[in-house]
CSV table of C-alpha atoms in Angstrom, one decimal:
chain,number,residue,atom,x,y,z
A,14,MET,CA,-178.8,138.7,179.2
A,15,ALA,CA,-176.7,135.9,180.5
A,16,THR,CA,-176.4,137.7,183.8
A,17,GLN,CA,-180.1,138.2,184.1
A,18,SER,CA,-180.7,134.5,183.3
A,19,SER,CA,-178.1,133.5,185.9
A,20,GLU,CA,-179.7,135.9,188.4
A,21,GLN,CA,-183.2,134.4,187.6
A,22,ASP,CA,-181.8,130.9,188.0
A,23,LEU,CA,-180.3,131.8,191.3
A,24,GLN,CA,-183.6,133.3,192.5
A,25,GLU,CA,-185.4,130.1,191.5
A,26,GLN,CA,-182.9,127.9,193.2
A,27,MET,CA,-183.2,130.0,196.4
A,28,LYS,CA,-187.0,129.7,196.2
A,29,ALA,CA,-186.7,125.9,195.7
A,30,LEU,CA,-184.2,125.8,198.6
A,31,ARG,CA,-186.6,127.7,200.9
A,32,SER,CA,-189.4,125.4,200.0
A,33,ASP,CA,-187.2,122.3,200.6
A,34,PHE,CA,-186.1,123.7,203.9
A,35,SER,CA,-189.7,124.4,204.9
A,36,GLU,CA,-190.6,120.8,204.0
A,37,LEU,CA,-187.7,119.5,206.0
A,38,THR,CA,-188.7,121.6,209.0
A,39,LYS,CA,-192.2,120.2,208.8
A,40,THR,CA,-190.9,116.7,208.5
A,41,MET,CA,-188.6,117.1,211.4
A,42,LYS,CA,-191.4,118.5,213.6
A,43,LYS,CA,-193.6,115.6,212.7
A,44,LEU,CA,-190.9,113.1,213.5
A,45,SER,CA,-190.1,114.7,216.8
A,46,GLU,CA,-193.8,114.8,217.7
A,47,ASP,CA,-194.1,111.1,216.8
A,48,TYR,CA,-191.1,110.3,218.9
A,49,VAL,CA,-192.5,112.2,221.9
A,50,ASN,CA,-195.9,110.5,221.5
A,51,GLU,CA,-194.3,107.1,221.3
A,52,GLY,CA,-192.2,107.8,224.5
A,53,GLN,CA,-195.3,109.0,226.3
A,54,SER,CA,-197.1,105.9,225.3
A,55,ARG,CA,-194.3,103.6,226.5
A,56,LEU,CA,-194.2,105.6,229.8
A,57,ARG,CA,-197.9,105.2,230.3
A,58,GLN,CA,-197.7,101.5,229.5
A,59,THR,CA,-194.8,101.0,232.0
A,60,ALA,CA,-196.6,103.0,234.7
A,61,ASP,CA,-199.8,100.8,234.1
A,62,GLN,CA,-197.8,97.6,234.4
A,63,ALA,CA,-196.1,98.8,237.6
A,64,ARG,CA,-199.5,99.9,239.1
A,65,GLN,CA,-200.9,96.5,238.3
A,66,GLN,CA,-197.9,94.7,239.7
A,67,ALA,CA,-198.2,96.8,242.9
A,68,ARG,CA,-201.9,95.9,243.2
A,69,ASP,CA,-201.2,92.2,242.7
A,70,THR,CA,-198.4,92.3,245.3
A,71,ALA,CA,-200.7,94.1,247.8
A,72,ASP,CA,-203.5,91.5,247.1
A,73,GLN,CA,-201.1,88.7,247.8
A,74,ALA,CA,-199.8,90.3,251.0
A,75,ARG,CA,-203.4,90.8,252.1
A,76,GLU,CA,-204.2,87.2,251.4
A,77,GLN,CA,-201.2,85.9,253.3
A,78,ALA,CA,-202.0,88.2,256.3
A,79,ARG,CA,-205.6,86.8,256.3
A,80,ASN,CA,-204.3,83.3,256.2
A,81,ALA,CA,-201.8,83.9,259.0
A,82,ALA,CA,-204.6,85.5,261.2
A,83,TYR,CA,-206.9,82.6,260.5
A,84,GLN,CA,-204.2,80.1,261.4
A,85,ALA,CA,-203.4,82.0,264.6
A,86,GLN,CA,-207.0,82.1,265.5
A,87,GLU,CA,-207.4,78.5,264.8
A,88,GLY,CA,-204.4,77.6,266.9
A,89,VAL,CA,-205.7,79.6,269.8
A,90,GLU,CA,-209.2,78.0,269.5
A,91,ASN,CA,-207.7,74.5,269.3
A,92,HIS,CA,-205.1,75.0,272.1
A,93,PRO,CA,-206.4,77.8,274.4
A,94,PHE,CA,-204.2,76.9,277.4
A,95,SER,CA,-201.0,76.6,275.4
A,96,SER,CA,-201.8,79.9,273.7
A,97,VAL,CA,-202.3,81.6,277.1
A,98,ALA,CA,-199.0,80.2,278.4
A,99,VAL,CA,-197.1,81.2,275.3
A,100,ALA,CA,-198.6,84.8,275.5
A,101,PHE,CA,-197.7,84.9,279.2
A,102,GLY,CA,-194.1,83.8,278.5
A,103,ILE,CA,-193.7,86.3,275.7
A,104,GLY,CA,-195.0,89.0,278.0
A,105,LEU,CA,-192.5,88.1,280.7
A,106,LEU,CA,-189.7,88.1,278.2
A,107,ILE,CA,-190.6,91.5,276.9
A,108,GLY,CA,-191.0,92.8,280.5
A,109,LYS,CA,-187.5,91.6,281.4
A,110,ILE,CA,-186.0,93.1,278.3
A,111,LEU,CA,-187.7,96.5,278.9
A,112,ASP,CA,-186.8,96.4,282.6
A,113,ARG,CA,-183.1,96.7,281.8
C-alpha cells in the first residue's frame, strides 16, 4: 500500500512538473517574443531618426548650394567684366596644367 501511494505521489509530482515545465516554456517564449519586438521597435526608431537626419542634411546642402549659386550669379551680374577676366584666367591656368 505504501508503495502504491509513493508511486501515485511520484506520478502526481511528475504531472505537476510537466505542467510547470509547460508554463515555463510558454513564459520563456513570450519573453523572447517581447524582447524581439522591442528590438525591432528600437531598430525602426533608429532607422527613422537616421532617415530624418539624412533628409535634414540634404535639405541644408541644397539650401547652401542655392545660396552659393545665387551669390555667384549676383557677383557676375554686378561685376561682369571682372567675372569674364577671372573665368579667362582660370581657363588659361587649367589649359597650362593640362598641357603638361
